[in-house]
Amino acid sequence: MNPLPSPPAPLYVEVAVPLPIDHAFTYRVPPGMEERAKIGVRVLVPFGPRRTTGLIVARVDGSSLSGREAKPVQAFLDEEPYITSRHLEFLSAAARECLAPVGEMLRAALPRGLPRRDAPSAPRTETIFRPAAGGDDGTATPKQRQVLAAVREAGELSATELSARIPGGADAARRLASKGRLAAEVREKPAGFSAGHLPDMSGEITPTLHQEAALAKIGVALASGKFGAFVLHGITGSGKTEVYLRAVEQVRQTGRQAVYLVPEIALTPQLLGRVASRFGGGVAVLHSGLSPAERAAQWRKVRSGEVFLCVGARSAVFSPFPAPGLFIVDEEHDAAYKQEDGIRYQARDLALLRGKMEDAVVLLGSATPSAESVRRTRTGEAALLALPERIGGRELPEIQIVDLKGRASLRGADRYFSPELETAIEETLGRGEKAMLFLNRRGFAPAVTCLDCGQTVQCRNCKVSLTFHQQHDALLCHYCDSRTPPPEKCAVCGGHKIAQVGLGTERLLAWAAKRWKEARVARLDSDVSRRKGAYGEILSRMHSGDVDILVGTQMIAKGHDFPEVTLVGVLLADLSLSFPDFRSSERTFQVLTQVAGRAGRGDRPGKVIVQTLSPEHVCIRAAARHDFAGFMEEELAGRKALGYPPFGRMLLLRLWGPKDDRVRLAAEEVAAALSEPVSAAGVQLLGPAPSPISFVKRKHHFQILLKMPARFPVGDFFPPLLRPLRDLVRKHGVRMEADVDPYHMMV
Ligand code: ADP
Ligand code: ZN
């Protein structure tokens, strides 16, 4: 018996810091502070010459660390854990799967790294404008007229909503209010966000039998409190969103929370309107347009469980809910779920990973489920839910394929407007209906070429040709964003006949405006939407019927519901087929199905015209028949034969640096070092080879592709192999990045 207890061993903690570092650091907990040292709490620690904030990821009993020097924690920043330990486990598992340092994952997952204090919330009041009684006459600027019309149409609009729709709209409204021509009122801002202009119809909606069946299965899974994955395959307009919203209602009944991912939040104002009018203040929204203070405020609401739904783009998969019970991934096939900057993760796959760790239900919805998700329904990893009919029994539009091959000798617009498309546009406009023209290439002309020597103008920094943009009267590089004035003569032969070759959305708009002079035309692509408020402005013009022909890229394909659009023309369906990428056929099928889904959503039937140079291609023929199943069978068979995902996994190692020979040498050394261990593990190594676009932003790019079986433990196998190789390439002045299951093989 020992009457005197020995002093308690000192406590240590492992602290992860939001830096690209693989491991956590050990710090000593000052005596008396043991209670505060909970896993998930943020701490201030000395780090090199400075201090940094970090997150406690483990508590370590001091007895095992005897003799080791560790600096003390300087401050504990939270009373209660900033994120749950389950969430923390998820982040480290996610980092492992993505072959990324855990600190990098923390940086991606937490708002702005680890802020020291929660920022104050956004202002709580807002100004509302309503039509003023009898205040409607008198002169007004065009902008003021726009504002008056918008307010009259909506009944009331907040200053924020007005500026979102009309640039400078709020200021114009204030001036109108000062003259008594609008009524203005300052009121408390409702929690959550405002409902926008879409009325909620939920009260009047009775789920269809297919929706009922899907919801019943989701309900059972939610009630079980266990992991369950579903693929909701519903054609465009079949009522998927309604299923998501009711599933959110179901999970709310169980006292848990829902995460609702969309590919791009800015493109979904209609959805936000529906969500807000149904759930009001119970919703948080995370998107890239938030200020750090707004983001922190949303984050706090999610963390405290004050809201039960968080809608956001891919990074919302990290929503710090206390007990998430449902992860919805809308348009789960969309490539936007793959983060391509810095840390490369696939948010849909992380939703599945987190769903497993949280015993939650994961609902992957799409009109064109990805090959990966279809495969999961075959192996039993996910259950299939089908919505095979459009709401209201509306027919899918008829799709006509037009072969463009014979038109190559024609000049200018005639080459791209087939008689079929031209007639269809005439007829549509003649009936007072609307058309959308889809072209997946922005700018005016994708190439600028000397007609004397055939030289095409290339970017100084990249091995790609430059695109002429009329809007900027400049040549733009779509890889490095550099701008060059249009050349007056050829840099090679001095010739003066410089031609703008090919078709981009700007030129398409110009042609359409010239040919249909009476039609009101508009363009929507990322060049347009970069201007603040422009996107909302064009959407609201579409909704109020102010646009007869809308020209645009992918952006016009996504999810919109414009009942007056009865014609969709696809100008060049082949563009997305020409990429050297095993997903190009799938992508083309998806985008054709998406754009086609924009036609005929109202009472009148829709029509789609697909112009193409490869009318025989399986993805184009299948899309024209609305034959998802047929397309997917061929696609899966092809992938299986080549061992591509979902039948195998891939890892792309990208290496780049300023000196061609150094990058090549580094790539060869990496390949040589990997060669034996990977082949012993049954992994195939391809390369190194210059990347398909080998010179970008003044850096030379090489790549090594590794192909392995579907169930290969990527996260266990590669990190120890890659760690020394990172140091090796750094010595050559070369950078290396690992991309697990890559989406872009180009650069
Ligand atoms: P999807 O997401 O599959 O494109 P939505 O959920 O947006 O389809 O539904 C298309 C339209 O049909 C929406 O306007 C929606 O309000 C409406 N809707 C959905 N389900 C029903 C239903 N059961 N009864 C009536 N209308 C419905
Ligand atoms: Zn460039």
mmCIF file of C-alpha atoms in Angstrom, residues 40-305:
data_model
loop_
_atom_site.group_PDB
_atom_site.id
_atom_site.type_symbol
_atom_site.label_atom_id
_atom_site.label_comp_id
_atom_site.label_asym_id
_atom_site.label_seq_id
_atom_site.Cartn_x
_atom_site.Cartn_y
_atom_site.Cartn_z
ATOM 1 C CA GLY A 40 -11.986 19.042 -31.205
ATOM 2 C CA VAL A 41 -11.187 22.155 -29.162
ATOM 3 C CA ARG A 42 -9.167 24.914 -30.842
ATOM 4 C CA VAL A 43 -5.925 25.946 -29.191
ATOM 5 C CA LEU A 44 -3.285 28.589 -29.613
ATOM 6 C CA VAL A 45 0.172 27.034 -29.761
ATOM 7 C CA PRO A 46 3.743 28.179 -30.364
ATOM 8 C CA PHE A 47 4.786 27.080 -33.832
ATOM 9 C CA GLY A 48 8.332 27.805 -34.913
ATOM 10 C CA PRO A 49 8.995 31.481 -34.341
ATOM 11 C CA ARG A 50 5.255 32.304 -34.372
ATOM 12 C CA ARG A 51 2.013 31.137 -32.872
ATOM 13 C CA THR A 52 -0.786 29.416 -34.682
ATOM 14 C CA THR A 53 -4.243 28.092 -34.014
ATOM 15 C CA GLY A 54 -4.719 24.370 -34.189
ATOM 16 C CA LEU A 55 -7.201 21.686 -33.309
ATOM 17 C CA ILE A 56 -6.751 19.044 -30.626
ATOM 18 C CA VAL A 57 -6.968 15.676 -32.371
ATOM 19 C CA ALA A 58 -5.854 13.376 -29.532
ATOM 20 C CA ARG A 59 -5.071 13.326 -25.804
ATOM 21 C CA VAL A 60 -1.892 11.504 -24.888
ATOM 22 C CA ASP A 61 -1.026 10.152 -21.475
ATOM 23 C CA GLY A 62 2.278 11.727 -20.463
ATOM 24 C CA SER A 63 3.830 8.545 -19.083
ATOM 25 C CA SER A 64 4.488 7.239 -22.595
ATOM 26 C CA LEU A 65 6.279 10.439 -23.547
ATOM 27 C CA SER A 66 8.746 10.618 -20.694
ATOM 28 C CA GLY A 67 11.853 12.612 -21.425
ATOM 29 C CA ARG A 68 10.359 14.339 -24.413
ATOM 30 C CA GLU A 69 10.308 18.097 -24.531
ATOM 31 C CA ALA A 70 7.019 19.598 -25.595
ATOM 32 C CA LYS A 71 5.978 23.222 -25.557
ATOM 33 C CA PRO A 72 2.873 24.156 -23.617
ATOM 34 C CA VAL A 73 -0.502 25.043 -25.081
ATOM 35 C CA GLN A 74 -0.848 28.812 -24.713
ATOM 36 C CA ALA A 75 -4.613 29.149 -24.789
ATOM 37 C CA PHE A 76 -7.753 27.114 -25.188
ATOM 38 C CA LEU A 77 -10.106 28.929 -27.564
ATOM 39 C CA ASP A 78 -13.306 26.931 -26.987
ATOM 40 C CA GLU A 79 -15.206 25.704 -23.955
ATOM 41 C CA GLU A 80 -16.831 22.968 -25.981
ATOM 42 C CA PRO A 81 -15.319 21.165 -29.000
ATOM 43 C CA TYR A 82 -15.360 23.214 -32.175
ATOM 44 C CA ILE A 83 -16.157 20.083 -34.155
ATOM 45 C CA THR A 84 -17.234 16.661 -32.914
ATOM 46 C CA SER A 85 -14.704 13.880 -32.632
ATOM 47 C CA ARG A 86 -16.667 11.922 -35.242
ATOM 48 C CA HIS A 87 -16.263 14.847 -37.613
ATOM 49 C CA LEU A 88 -12.576 14.932 -36.852
ATOM 50 C CA GLU A 89 -12.241 11.240 -37.598
ATOM 51 C CA PHE A 90 -14.032 11.867 -40.864
ATOM 52 C CA LEU A 91 -11.610 14.634 -41.808
ATOM 53 C CA SER A 92 -8.599 12.464 -41.192
ATOM 54 C CA ALA A 93 -10.129 9.546 -43.095
ATOM 55 C CA ALA A 94 -10.956 11.941 -45.933
ATOM 56 C CA ALA A 95 -7.383 13.230 -45.986
ATOM 57 C CA ARG A 96 -6.096 9.661 -46.146
ATOM 58 C CA GLU A 97 -8.400 8.794 -49.068
ATOM 59 C CA CYS A 98 -7.335 11.901 -50.986
ATOM 60 C CA LEU A 99 -3.628 11.306 -50.248
ATOM 61 C CA ALA A 100 -3.509 14.764 -48.713
ATOM 62 C CA PRO A 101 -1.972 16.010 -45.464
ATOM 63 C CA VAL A 102 -4.616 16.208 -42.754
ATOM 64 C CA GLY A 103 -3.771 19.866 -42.168
ATOM 65 C CA GLU A 104 -4.677 20.586 -45.773
ATOM 66 C CA MET A 105 -8.031 18.885 -45.279
ATOM 67 C CA LEU A 106 -8.662 20.953 -42.153
ATOM 68 C CA ARG A 107 -7.925 24.064 -44.142
ATOM 69 C CA ALA A 108 -10.414 23.042 -46.841
ATOM 70 C CA ALA A 109 -13.054 21.985 -44.337
ATOM 71 C CA LEU A 110 -13.037 24.788 -41.800
ATOM 72 C CA PRO A 111 -14.008 28.340 -42.586
ATOM 73 C CA ARG A 112 -10.856 30.287 -43.441
ATOM 74 C CA GLY A 113 -8.603 27.885 -41.643
ATOM 75 C CA LEU A 114 -9.211 28.223 -37.945
ATOM 76 C CA PRO A 115 -10.443 31.689 -37.025
ATOM 77 C CA ARG A 116 -9.644 32.677 -33.486
ATOM 78 C CA ARG A 117 -13.056 33.967 -32.663
ATOM 79 C CA ASP A 118 -16.434 33.574 -34.256
ATOM 80 C CA ALA A 119 -16.964 36.762 -36.215
ATOM 81 C CA PRO A 120 -20.011 38.884 -35.418
ATOM 82 C CA SER A 121 -23.079 38.055 -37.454
ATOM 83 C CA ALA A 122 -24.231 40.054 -40.446
ATOM 84 C CA PRO A 123 -26.436 43.127 -39.944
ATOM 85 C CA ARG A 124 -29.855 42.245 -38.673
ATOM 86 C CA THR A 125 -31.984 44.777 -40.504
ATOM 87 C CA GLU A 126 -32.816 45.279 -44.134
ATOM 88 C CA THR A 127 -34.772 47.721 -46.285
ATOM 89 C CA ILE A 128 -37.861 46.462 -48.086
ATOM 90 C CA PHE A 129 -39.339 48.263 -51.103
ATOM 91 C CA ARG A 130 -42.981 48.043 -52.147
ATOM 92 C CA PRO A 131 -44.975 49.815 -54.850
ATOM 93 C CA ALA A 132 -46.181 53.196 -53.557
ATOM 94 C CA ALA A 133 -49.875 54.003 -53.825
ATOM 95 C CA GLY A 134 -50.366 56.315 -56.808
ATOM 96 C CA GLY A 135 -46.648 56.900 -57.033
ATOM 97 C CA ASP A 136 -46.224 55.481 -60.487
ATOM 98 C CA ASP A 137 -46.030 58.439 -62.840
ATOM 99 C CA GLY A 138 -43.289 60.866 -63.696
ATOM 100 C CA THR A 139 -40.020 60.413 -65.491
ATOM 101 C CA ALA A 140 -37.534 57.736 -64.606
ATOM 102 C CA THR A 141 -34.159 56.528 -65.815
ATOM 103 C CA PRO A 142 -34.116 53.157 -67.583
ATOM 104 C CA LYS A 143 -32.690 51.589 -64.437
ATOM 105 C CA GLN A 144 -35.382 53.135 -62.260
ATOM 106 C CA ARG A 145 -38.004 51.825 -64.662
ATOM 107 C CA GLN A 146 -36.467 48.361 -64.342
ATOM 108 C CA VAL A 147 -36.576 48.650 -60.564
ATOM 109 C CA LEU A 148 -40.197 49.821 -60.564
ATOM 110 C CA ALA A 149 -41.208 46.935 -62.799
ATOM 111 C CA ALA A 150 -39.377 44.390 -60.674
ATOM 112 C CA VAL A 151 -40.894 45.652 -57.424
ATOM 113 C CA ARG A 152 -44.355 45.784 -58.948
ATOM 114 C CA GLU A 153 -44.005 42.229 -60.230
ATOM 115 C CA ALA A 154 -42.697 40.792 -56.969
ATOM 116 C CA GLY A 155 -44.934 42.784 -54.617
ATOM 117 C CA GLU A 156 -41.956 43.536 -52.416
ATOM 118 C CA LEU A 157 -38.210 43.211 -52.688
ATOM 119 C CA SER A 158 -35.387 43.755 -50.233
ATOM 120 C CA ALA A 159 -32.426 45.955 -51.071
ATOM 121 C CA THR A 160 -30.233 42.856 -51.285
ATOM 122 C CA GLU A 161 -32.603 41.105 -53.656
ATOM 123 C CA LEU A 162 -32.802 44.182 -55.843
ATOM 124 C CA SER A 163 -29.057 44.525 -56.167
ATOM 125 C CA ALA A 164 -28.818 40.845 -56.954
ATOM 126 C CA ARG A 165 -31.203 41.290 -59.865
ATOM 127 C CA ILE A 166 -30.317 44.732 -61.135
ATOM 128 C CA PRO A 167 -26.822 46.161 -60.680
ATOM 129 C CA GLY A 168 -27.202 49.356 -58.693
ATOM 130 C CA GLY A 169 -30.858 48.435 -58.156
ATOM 131 C CA ALA A 170 -30.879 49.199 -54.434
ATOM 132 C CA ASP A 171 -29.520 52.717 -54.956
ATOM 133 C CA ALA A 172 -32.064 53.385 -57.691
ATOM 134 C CA ALA A 173 -34.816 52.144 -55.383
ATOM 135 C CA ARG A 174 -33.644 54.453 -52.593
ATOM 136 C CA ARG A 175 -33.785 57.432 -54.940
ATOM 137 C CA LEU A 176 -37.287 56.406 -56.034
ATOM 138 C CA ALA A 177 -38.324 56.045 -52.405
ATOM 139 C CA SER A 178 -36.986 59.519 -51.584
ATOM 140 C CA LYS A 179 -39.318 60.881 -54.282
ATOM 141 C CA GLY A 180 -42.213 58.887 -52.847
ATOM 142 C CA ARG A 181 -42.460 56.625 -55.838
ATOM 143 C CA LEU A 182 -41.674 53.476 -53.861
ATOM 144 C CA ALA A 183 -42.551 52.707 -50.267
ATOM 145 C CA ALA A 184 -39.522 51.792 -48.170
ATOM 146 C CA GLU A 185 -39.543 50.132 -44.768
ATOM 147 C CA VAL A 186 -36.674 49.027 -42.558
ATOM 148 C CA ARG A 187 -37.413 45.789 -40.818
ATOM 149 C CA GLU A 188 -35.694 43.025 -38.897
ATOM 150 C CA LYS A 189 -34.006 40.573 -41.176
ATOM 151 C CA PRO A 190 -35.583 37.141 -40.919
ATOM 152 C CA ALA A 191 -33.193 34.394 -39.880
ATOM 153 C CA GLY A 192 -32.062 32.274 -42.790
ATOM 154 C CA PHE A 193 -32.580 33.917 -46.144
ATOM 155 C CA SER A 194 -35.423 35.381 -48.077
ATOM 156 C CA ALA A 195 -37.777 33.345 -50.155
ATOM 157 C CA GLY A 196 -37.141 34.950 -53.516
ATOM 158 C CA HIS A 197 -39.955 35.041 -55.984
ATOM 159 C CA LEU A 198 -41.137 31.465 -56.097
ATOM 160 C CA PRO A 199 -44.263 30.570 -54.191
ATOM 161 C CA ASP A 200 -44.127 27.294 -52.302
ATOM 162 C CA MET A 201 -46.595 24.801 -53.664
ATOM 163 C CA SER A 202 -45.900 22.110 -51.085
ATOM 164 C CA GLY A 203 -49.350 22.442 -49.556
ATOM 165 C CA GLU A 204 -50.988 21.527 -52.819
ATOM 166 C CA ILE A 205 -48.647 18.733 -53.796
ATOM 167 C CA THR A 206 -49.617 15.129 -53.315
ATOM 168 C CA PRO A 207 -46.619 12.904 -53.961
ATOM 169 C CA THR A 208 -46.913 10.651 -56.973
ATOM 170 C CA LEU A 209 -46.814 6.890 -56.469
ATOM 171 C CA HIS A 210 -43.170 6.806 -57.497
ATOM 172 C CA GLN A 211 -42.311 9.602 -55.098
ATOM 173 C CA GLU A 212 -44.239 7.816 -52.331
ATOM 174 C CA ALA A 213 -42.352 4.595 -52.948
ATOM 175 C CA ALA A 214 -38.983 6.352 -52.872
ATOM 176 C CA LEU A 215 -39.852 8.268 -49.716
ATOM 177 C CA ALA A 216 -41.060 5.126 -47.954
ATOM 178 C CA LYS A 217 -37.689 3.430 -48.486
ATOM 179 C CA ILE A 218 -35.770 6.519 -47.429
ATOM 180 C CA GLY A 219 -38.015 6.776 -44.369
ATOM 181 C CA VAL A 220 -37.241 3.217 -43.302
ATOM 182 C CA ALA A 221 -33.522 3.834 -43.644
ATOM 183 C CA LEU A 222 -33.727 7.074 -41.667
ATOM 184 C CA ALA A 223 -35.719 5.404 -38.909
ATOM 185 C CA SER A 224 -33.176 2.600 -38.610
ATOM 186 C CA GLY A 225 -30.471 5.102 -37.645
ATOM 187 C CA LYS A 226 -27.980 3.179 -39.766
ATOM 188 C CA PHE A 227 -25.994 3.990 -42.886
ATOM 189 C CA GLY A 228 -27.890 3.577 -46.107
ATOM 190 C CA ALA A 229 -27.155 4.795 -49.630
ATOM 191 C CA PHE A 230 -29.684 5.448 -52.376
ATOM 192 C CA VAL A 231 -29.371 6.440 -55.988
ATOM 193 C CA LEU A 232 -32.434 8.411 -57.022
ATOM 194 C CA HIS A 233 -32.644 8.144 -60.786
ATOM 195 C CA GLY A 234 -35.342 10.533 -61.948
ATOM 196 C CA ILE A 235 -35.690 11.992 -65.414
ATOM 197 C CA THR A 236 -35.700 15.794 -65.714
ATOM 198 C CA GLY A 237 -38.869 17.243 -64.207
ATOM 199 C CA SER A 238 -39.823 14.016 -62.442
ATOM 200 C CA GLY A 239 -40.003 15.543 -58.964
ATOM 201 C CA LYS A 240 -36.606 14.723 -57.460
ATOM 202 C CA THR A 241 -36.381 18.014 -55.615
ATOM 203 C CA GLU A 242 -39.731 17.331 -54.005
ATOM 204 C CA VAL A 243 -38.367 13.993 -52.755
ATOM 205 C CA TYR A 244 -35.293 15.699 -51.303
ATOM 206 C CA LEU A 245 -37.382 18.274 -49.463
ATOM 207 C CA ARG A 246 -39.679 15.666 -47.977
ATOM 208 C CA ALA A 247 -36.703 13.539 -46.953
ATOM 209 C CA VAL A 248 -35.350 16.606 -45.141
ATOM 210 C CA GLU A 249 -38.684 16.849 -43.340
ATOM 211 C CA GLN A 250 -38.378 13.167 -42.393
ATOM 212 C CA VAL A 251 -34.880 13.498 -40.969
ATOM 213 C CA ARG A 252 -35.938 16.570 -39.039
ATOM 214 C CA GLN A 253 -38.588 14.424 -37.304
ATOM 215 C CA THR A 254 -35.810 12.157 -36.065
ATOM 216 C CA GLY A 255 -34.048 15.141 -34.486
ATOM 217 C CA ARG A 256 -31.075 14.995 -36.817
ATOM 218 C CA GLN A 257 -29.873 17.366 -39.527
ATOM 219 C CA ALA A 258 -29.562 17.322 -43.306
ATOM 220 C CA VAL A 259 -26.836 18.455 -45.696
ATOM 221 C CA TYR A 260 -28.037 19.281 -49.205
ATOM 222 C CA LEU A 261 -25.301 19.568 -51.817
ATOM 223 C CA VAL A 262 -25.793 21.203 -55.197
ATOM 224 C CA PRO A 263 -23.132 21.535 -57.910
ATOM 225 C CA GLU A 264 -23.102 25.319 -57.887
ATOM 226 C CA ILE A 265 -25.140 27.367 -55.467
ATOM 227 C CA ALA A 266 -25.255 30.501 -57.628
ATOM 228 C CA LEU A 267 -27.053 28.518 -60.289
ATOM 229 C CA THR A 268 -29.898 27.454 -58.036
ATOM 230 C CA PRO A 269 -31.893 30.548 -57.000
ATOM 231 C CA GLN A 270 -35.115 28.649 -57.655
ATOM 232 C CA LEU A 271 -34.120 25.883 -55.295
ATOM 233 C CA LEU A 272 -33.188 28.385 -52.582
ATOM 234 C CA GLY A 273 -36.619 29.952 -52.977
ATOM 235 C CA ARG A 274 -38.339 26.592 -52.533
ATOM 236 C CA VAL A 275 -36.196 25.654 -49.553
ATOM 237 C CA ALA A 276 -36.718 29.007 -47.866
ATOM 238 C CA SER A 277 -40.454 29.076 -48.261
ATOM 239 C CA ARG A 278 -40.750 25.573 -46.889
ATOM 240 C CA PHE A 279 -38.277 25.668 -44.026
ATOM 241 C CA GLY A 280 -37.842 29.392 -43.414
ATOM 242 C CA GLY A 281 -35.255 30.153 -40.778
ATOM 243 C CA GLY A 282 -34.267 26.532 -40.232
ATOM 244 C CA VAL A 283 -31.805 26.699 -43.064
ATOM 245 C CA ALA A 284 -28.192 27.740 -43.475
ATOM 246 C CA VAL A 285 -26.626 28.383 -46.846
ATOM 247 C CA LEU A 286 -22.917 28.079 -47.534
ATOM 248 C CA HIS A 287 -21.510 29.411 -50.762
ATOM 249 C CA SER A 288 -18.423 31.128 -52.075
ATOM 250 C CA GLY A 289 -20.098 34.549 -52.244
ATOM 251 C CA LEU A 290 -20.297 34.872 -48.452
ATOM 252 C CA SER A 291 -18.055 37.271 -46.612
ATOM 253 C CA PRO A 292 -15.914 35.684 -43.890
ATOM 254 C CA ALA A 293 -18.273 37.145 -41.270
ATOM 255 C CA GLU A 294 -21.365 35.732 -42.974
ATOM 256 C CA ARG A 295 -19.651 32.398 -43.411
ATOM 257 C CA ALA A 296 -18.728 32.270 -39.742
ATOM 258 C CA ALA A 297 -22.319 33.140 -38.810
ATOM 259 C CA GLN A 298 -23.731 30.345 -40.994
ATOM 260 C CA TRP A 299 -21.103 27.959 -39.643
ATOM 261 C CA ARG A 300 -22.074 28.767 -36.065
ATOM 262 C CA LYS A 301 -25.750 28.080 -36.750
ATOM 263 C CA VAL A 302 -24.877 24.726 -38.266
ATOM 264 C CA ARG A 303 -22.507 23.792 -35.477
ATOM 265 C CA SER A 304 -25.016 24.620 -32.751
ATOM 266 C CA GLY A 305 -27.794 22.681 -34.487
#
